[in-house]
Amino acid sequence: MKIRACAKINLALDVLGKDQSGYHFIRTVFQETPELYDEIEIEESAASTENQVAIFLKKKFGIEKNVKIKIAKNIPRGSGLGGESSCAAAILKALNKIWELKLTADELQKIAAKFGMDAPFFILGGTTLGTHFGEEITPLPFLKNITFTIIPRFSQNFEKTKTAYAGLDLKKCGHSKNMTEKLIAAIKNNDHKAVIENIHNDFETLTPARIGEHLSGSGPSTYSIEHGNGIDNNKKKMYKNITNIWKESRKKNIRYIVMYHSIPILEVNPIDAEEMILDALVKDVAEARKNVKKGEVYSAAEVYKKLGIK
């Protein structure tokens, strides 16, 4: 069985405090982004199962069969795009079918929460309100005729989310709950203008996003949003290449991407990655990819020069 595990972004994220165990109460609007996804292949195997989701289900339901699970990562780890939780949820749903467990959506969500507080969202996908620690899910209408352009970024901190929450000043958080309510109303009315006006994220008090971009989760990835018939056709065409580009960068273990108007077009390993977000006219993606050799280290100034950008 071959399945996809899609990325997510957060259209709203309010941090409302924390409990005695240190978990933070949040109110967030999740949005599934099918354009960026991990690829998962599941097949029967004689060897022992290594995947933690499969191990949990085998133990809980007395399953004697084993499976081999291969995951092709296109969603960067530690990016704020939910890749690990999405994979866990996708595998959980797939094994529910393969092993004929007949678990309901509610039962799947409860199990998914053991593998990440945003994992229950991925059981349903679409557009969803998450409350409590993010694991209590309420479906919302799926946004139509709207384009999200993801700008994936990496974190080398394996406890990135924990570190980000620890760095928040809770006195500066939780003041945009009215915007979340307006956002939910806008989603229900498919009011794109109001959706864009009410996007917010309390983690931007810690890490402000660039102009025209919004932070996803605790970051560092961001996204931009467009609606209506004004979406640039060339941009839409270029955006279709994002998955293939991430496949190449994954194989070569290249950690950063040169951007054109928020769209990844070229893999490099720059000294100063943040300076590589290029907002300049590049005539042809193929030409740009040819002009900078993959895998070599360049300063921002050198890349600008090689791309012919002043």
Short mmCIF file of C-alpha atoms in Angstrom, two decimals:
data_model
loop_
_atom_site.label_atom_id
_atom_site.label_comp_id
_atom_site.label_asym_id
_atom_site.label_seq_id
_atom_site.Cartn_x
_atom_site.Cartn_y
_atom_site.Cartn_z
CA MET A 1 0.00 0.00 0.00
CA LYS A 2 1.30 3.44 -0.96
CA ILE A 3 -0.01 6.48 0.92
CA ARG A 4 0.75 10.16 1.39
CA ALA A 5 1.25 12.10 4.62
CA CYS A 6 0.52 15.77 3.94
CA ALA A 7 2.07 18.79 5.62
CA LYS A 8 0.06 21.34 7.61
CA ILE A 9 0.23 25.02 8.42
CA ASN A 10 -1.42 26.99 11.24
CA LEU A 11 -3.74 29.81 10.20
CA ALA A 12 -4.10 30.81 13.85
CA LEU A 13 -2.18 29.80 16.95
CA ASP A 14 -3.07 31.20 20.38
CA VAL A 15 -0.98 30.07 23.36
CA LEU A 16 -3.27 30.36 26.39
CA GLY A 17 -1.09 29.20 29.29
CA LYS A 18 0.20 25.87 30.54
CA ASP A 19 -0.73 23.16 33.02
CA GLN A 20 1.32 21.87 35.96
CA SER A 21 3.03 19.25 33.79
CA GLY A 22 4.31 21.94 31.44
CA TYR A 23 2.00 21.28 28.48
CA HIS A 24 0.69 24.45 26.86
CA PHE A 25 -2.99 25.10 26.23
CA ILE A 26 -3.53 26.33 22.68
CA ARG A 27 -6.28 27.27 20.27
CA THR A 28 -5.23 26.79 16.67
CA VAL A 29 -6.65 26.49 13.18
CA PHE A 30 -4.90 23.73 11.25
CA GLN A 31 -4.84 23.73 7.45
CA GLU A 32 -3.78 20.65 5.50
CA THR A 33 -1.53 21.40 2.50
CA PRO A 34 -1.71 18.48 0.04
CA GLU A 35 0.93 19.97 -2.27
CA LEU A 36 3.74 18.96 0.13
CA TYR A 37 3.74 15.42 1.47
CA ASP A 38 5.85 12.47 2.62
CA GLU A 39 5.50 9.23 0.67
CA ILE A 40 4.92 6.02 2.62
CA GLU A 41 4.97 2.42 1.41
CA ILE A 42 3.64 -0.39 3.60
CA GLU A 43 3.99 -4.10 2.80
CA GLU A 44 3.82 -7.38 4.68
CA SER A 45 7.14 -8.62 6.02
CA ALA A 46 8.57 -11.63 7.81
CA ALA A 47 10.99 -9.41 9.71
CA SER A 48 10.09 -7.73 12.99
CA THR A 49 8.27 -4.42 12.69
CA GLU A 50 10.34 -1.39 13.70
CA ASN A 51 7.83 1.45 13.25
CA GLN A 52 6.54 2.71 16.61
CA VAL A 53 2.92 3.10 15.44
CA ALA A 54 2.87 -0.47 14.15
CA ILE A 55 4.52 -1.78 17.33
CA PHE A 56 1.88 -0.01 19.45
CA LEU A 57 -1.02 -1.45 17.44
CA LYS A 58 0.46 -4.96 17.42
CA LYS A 59 0.78 -4.91 21.20
CA LYS A 60 -2.61 -3.32 21.87
CA PHE A 61 -4.64 -5.58 19.54
CA GLY A 62 -2.54 -8.75 19.60
CA ILE A 63 -1.57 -8.56 15.94
CA GLU A 64 0.92 -11.26 14.97
CA LYS A 65 1.61 -10.06 11.41
CA ASN A 66 4.56 -7.81 10.63
CA VAL A 67 4.89 -4.98 8.14
CA LYS A 68 7.78 -3.19 6.48
CA ILE A 69 7.33 0.57 6.29
CA LYS A 70 9.38 2.85 4.04
CA ILE A 71 9.09 6.63 4.38
CA ALA A 72 10.41 9.03 1.73
CA LYS A 73 10.72 12.35 3.56
CA ASN A 74 9.78 15.45 1.58
CA ILE A 75 8.59 17.45 4.60
CA PRO A 76 11.67 18.69 6.49
CA ARG A 77 12.00 17.53 10.09
CA GLY A 78 11.74 20.24 12.73
CA SER A 79 10.12 22.64 10.28
CA GLY A 80 6.77 23.46 11.92
CA LEU A 81 4.91 21.61 9.15
CA GLY A 82 3.90 18.53 11.18
CA GLY A 83 5.74 15.93 9.13
CA GLU A 84 6.37 13.42 11.92
CA SER A 85 2.81 13.59 13.26
CA SER A 86 1.39 13.36 9.75
CA CYS A 87 3.37 10.19 9.06
CA ALA A 88 2.20 8.65 12.33
CA ALA A 89 -1.44 9.42 11.53
CA ALA A 90 -1.17 8.17 7.94
CA ILE A 91 0.41 4.88 9.06
CA LEU A 92 -2.23 4.52 11.78
CA LYS A 93 -5.06 4.94 9.26
CA ALA A 94 -3.42 2.56 6.79
CA LEU A 95 -2.84 -0.20 9.36
CA ASN A 96 -6.42 0.19 10.56
CA LYS A 97 -7.45 -0.92 7.06
CA ILE A 98 -4.71 -3.49 6.46
CA TRP A 99 -5.29 -5.26 9.78
CA GLU A 100 -9.08 -4.70 9.68
CA LEU A 101 -9.14 -3.16 13.16
CA LYS A 102 -12.33 -1.20 12.36
CA LEU A 103 -11.34 1.70 14.61
CA THR A 104 -13.54 4.80 14.42
CA ALA A 105 -12.19 8.28 13.69
CA ASP A 106 -12.51 9.15 17.39
CA GLU A 107 -10.59 6.03 18.40
CA LEU A 108 -7.89 6.75 15.82
CA GLN A 109 -7.54 10.31 17.12
CA LYS A 110 -7.06 9.12 20.71
CA ILE A 111 -4.30 6.74 19.61
CA ALA A 112 -2.74 9.37 17.33
CA ALA A 113 -2.37 11.78 20.27
CA LYS A 114 0.20 9.39 21.75
CA PHE A 115 2.49 10.24 18.82
CA GLY A 116 2.06 14.02 18.78
CA MET A 117 -0.50 16.59 19.89
CA ASP A 118 -1.15 17.60 16.27
CA ALA A 119 -1.38 13.98 15.06
CA PRO A 120 -5.17 13.75 15.72
CA PHE A 121 -5.67 16.59 13.22
CA PHE A 122 -4.09 14.48 10.48
CA ILE A 123 -6.67 11.74 11.04
CA LEU A 124 -9.27 14.15 9.62
CA GLY A 125 -7.15 16.61 7.62
CA GLY A 126 -8.76 19.52 5.81
CA THR A 127 -9.34 22.69 7.82
CA THR A 128 -9.77 22.07 11.54
CA LEU A 129 -9.92 23.82 14.91
CA GLY A 130 -7.59 22.34 17.53
CA THR A 131 -8.05 23.08 21.25
CA HIS A 132 -6.76 21.97 24.68
CA PHE A 133 -3.17 20.92 23.76
CA GLY A 134 -4.14 20.85 20.08
CA GLU A 135 -5.40 17.27 20.17
CA GLU A 136 -9.13 18.10 20.58
CA ILE A 137 -10.39 18.48 17.03
CA THR A 138 -13.42 20.25 15.53
CA PRO A 139 -13.81 20.11 11.71
CA LEU A 140 -14.28 23.36 9.77
CA PRO A 141 -15.27 23.86 6.12
CA PHE A 142 -12.35 23.32 3.74
CA LEU A 143 -11.08 26.58 2.25
CA LYS A 144 -11.68 26.77 -1.51
CA ASN A 145 -9.94 28.72 -4.28
CA ILE A 146 -7.06 29.75 -2.08
CA THR A 147 -3.35 29.04 -2.56
CA PHE A 148 -0.81 28.50 0.22
CA THR A 149 2.84 28.72 -0.76
CA ILE A 150 5.02 26.98 1.83
CA ILE A 151 8.53 28.22 2.51
CA PRO A 152 10.12 25.22 4.26
CA ARG A 153 12.97 25.89 6.66
CA PHE A 154 14.92 23.53 8.89
CA SER A 155 15.84 23.56 12.54
CA GLN A 156 18.89 21.63 13.72
CA ASN A 157 17.46 21.63 17.26
CA PHE A 158 15.86 18.21 17.82
CA GLU A 159 13.81 19.68 20.69
CA LYS A 160 12.83 22.72 18.66
CA THR A 161 9.16 22.83 19.75
CA LYS A 162 10.01 22.46 23.44
CA THR A 163 12.65 25.19 23.13
CA ALA A 164 10.26 27.52 21.31
CA TYR A 165 7.53 27.15 23.95
CA ALA A 166 10.08 27.69 26.72
CA GLY A 167 11.14 30.94 25.06
CA LEU A 168 7.63 32.41 24.90
CA ASP A 169 6.63 35.26 27.20
CA LEU A 170 3.12 34.10 28.08
CA LYS A 171 2.18 37.66 29.06
CA LYS A 172 2.46 38.57 25.37
CA CYS A 173 0.38 35.58 24.23
CA GLY A 174 -3.32 34.83 24.06
CA HIS A 175 -4.37 38.37 23.14
CA SER A 176 -5.62 37.53 19.63
CA LYS A 177 -8.48 35.16 20.47
CA ASN A 178 -10.96 37.55 18.85
CA MET A 179 -8.98 37.26 15.61
CA THR A 180 -9.29 33.48 15.83
CA GLU A 181 -13.06 33.78 16.11
CA LYS A 182 -13.13 36.15 13.12
CA LEU A 183 -10.92 33.72 11.20
CA ILE A 184 -13.27 30.81 11.93
CA ALA A 185 -16.25 32.88 10.78
CA ALA A 186 -14.37 33.87 7.62
CA ILE A 187 -13.56 30.22 6.90
CA LYS A 188 -17.22 29.25 7.30
CA ASN A 189 -18.19 32.03 4.87
CA ASN A 190 -15.23 31.29 2.55
CA ASP A 191 -14.33 34.99 2.88
CA HIS A 192 -10.73 35.01 1.63
CA LYS A 193 -10.07 38.65 2.45
CA ALA A 194 -11.15 38.20 6.08
CA VAL A 195 -9.16 34.96 6.33
CA ILE A 196 -5.97 36.75 5.29
CA GLU A 197 -6.66 39.70 7.60
CA ASN A 198 -7.04 37.45 10.66
CA ILE A 199 -4.11 35.06 10.27
CA HIS A 200 -1.89 35.23 13.36
CA ASN A 201 0.52 33.17 15.46
CA ASP A 202 1.71 33.87 19.01
CA PHE A 203 5.13 32.45 18.15
CA GLU A 204 5.66 35.54 16.00
CA THR A 205 6.13 37.43 19.29
CA LEU A 206 9.30 35.33 19.52
CA THR A 207 10.24 35.00 15.84
CA PRO A 208 8.61 37.64 13.59
CA ALA A 209 7.91 36.40 10.05
CA ARG A 210 9.01 38.30 6.97
CA ILE A 211 6.60 40.76 5.36
CA GLY A 212 3.96 38.84 3.41
CA GLU A 213 4.74 35.58 5.22
CA HIS A 214 3.19 33.82 8.23
CA LEU A 215 4.87 31.44 10.69
CA SER A 216 3.67 27.83 10.74
CA GLY A 217 3.50 26.22 14.18
CA SER A 218 6.54 27.19 16.23
CA GLY A 219 8.51 27.64 12.99
CA PRO A 220 10.87 28.07 11.39
CA SER A 221 8.85 27.41 8.20
CA THR A 222 6.56 30.12 6.90
CA TYR A 223 3.91 30.42 4.20
CA SER A 224 2.28 33.03 2.01
CA ILE A 225 -1.34 33.07 0.90
CA GLU A 226 -3.19 34.26 -2.20
CA HIS A 227 -6.79 34.05 -3.35
CA GLY A 228 -9.15 34.62 -6.25
CA ASN A 229 -8.21 34.86 -9.92
CA GLY A 230 -5.22 37.07 -9.23
CA ILE A 231 -2.86 34.16 -8.57
CA ASP A 232 0.10 34.40 -10.93
CA ASN A 233 -0.05 31.46 -13.39
CA ASN A 234 3.74 31.28 -13.60
CA LYS A 235 3.91 31.09 -9.81
CA LYS A 236 1.34 28.29 -9.78
CA LYS A 237 3.33 26.42 -12.44
CA MET A 238 6.57 26.83 -10.50
CA TYR A 239 4.92 25.77 -7.25
CA LYS A 240 4.09 22.36 -8.77
CA ASN A 241 7.79 21.60 -8.78
CA ILE A 242 8.17 21.88 -5.00
CA THR A 243 7.88 18.15 -4.25
CA ASN A 244 10.43 17.13 -6.88
CA ILE A 245 12.84 19.77 -5.62
CA TRP A 246 12.55 18.50 -2.05
CA LYS A 247 13.12 14.93 -3.28
CA GLU A 248 16.40 15.99 -4.86
CA SER A 249 17.52 17.93 -1.80
CA ARG A 250 16.63 14.99 0.44
CA LYS A 251 18.77 12.58 -1.62
CA LYS A 252 21.73 14.95 -1.59
CA ASN A 253 21.29 15.90 2.08
CA ILE A 254 21.30 19.58 1.11
CA ARG A 255 19.82 21.65 3.89
CA TYR A 256 18.74 24.94 2.33
CA ILE A 257 16.86 26.20 -0.69
CA VAL A 258 17.22 29.34 -2.79
CA MET A 259 13.79 30.94 -3.22
CA TYR A 260 12.09 32.91 -5.97
CA HIS A 261 9.07 34.84 -4.66
CA SER A 262 8.68 32.35 -1.81
CA ILE A 263 9.02 29.32 -4.10
CA PRO A 264 11.96 26.91 -3.80
CA ILE A 265 13.84 26.80 -7.10
CA LEU A 266 17.38 25.74 -6.33
CA GLU A 267 19.27 23.69 -3.76
CA VAL A 268 22.43 25.13 -2.22
CA ASN A 269 24.19 24.94 1.10
CA PRO A 270 24.76 28.62 1.91
CA ILE A 271 26.85 30.12 4.68
CA ASP A 272 24.01 32.46 5.60
CA ALA A 273 20.77 30.67 4.73
CA GLU A 274 18.42 33.49 5.71
CA GLU A 275 20.06 35.79 3.17
CA MET A 276 19.20 33.29 0.44
CA ILE A 277 15.51 34.16 0.30
CA LEU A 278 15.62 35.94 -3.05
CA ASP A 279 12.82 38.31 -3.96
CA ALA A 280 14.06 39.11 -7.45
CA LEU A 281 13.21 38.27 -11.04
CA VAL A 282 14.75 35.04 -12.28
CA LYS A 283 13.80 34.52 -15.92
CA ASP A 284 13.99 30.75 -16.01
CA VAL A 285 14.09 28.17 -13.24
CA ALA A 286 16.22 25.75 -15.25
CA GLU A 287 18.70 28.51 -16.03
CA ALA A 288 18.91 29.48 -12.37
CA ARG A 289 19.48 25.88 -11.35
CA LYS A 290 22.26 25.60 -13.93
CA ASN A 291 24.03 28.77 -12.84
CA VAL A 292 24.66 27.68 -9.24
CA LYS A 293 26.25 24.28 -8.67
CA LYS A 294 24.38 22.11 -6.20
CA GLY A 295 26.11 21.08 -3.03
CA GLU A 296 28.73 23.82 -3.01
CA VAL A 297 28.93 26.54 -0.38
CA TYR A 298 28.34 30.13 -1.47
CA SER A 299 27.85 33.38 0.36
CA ALA A 300 24.64 35.30 -0.35
CA ALA A 301 26.58 37.86 -2.41
CA GLU A 302 28.12 35.13 -4.56
CA VAL A 303 24.74 33.56 -5.27
CA TYR A 304 23.26 36.93 -6.23
CA LYS A 305 26.17 37.41 -8.62
CA LYS A 306 25.85 33.95 -10.17
CA LEU A 307 22.12 34.46 -10.72
CA GLY A 308 22.79 37.83 -12.31
CA ILE A 309 20.84 39.72 -9.64
CA LYS A 310 21.97 43.18 -8.61
#
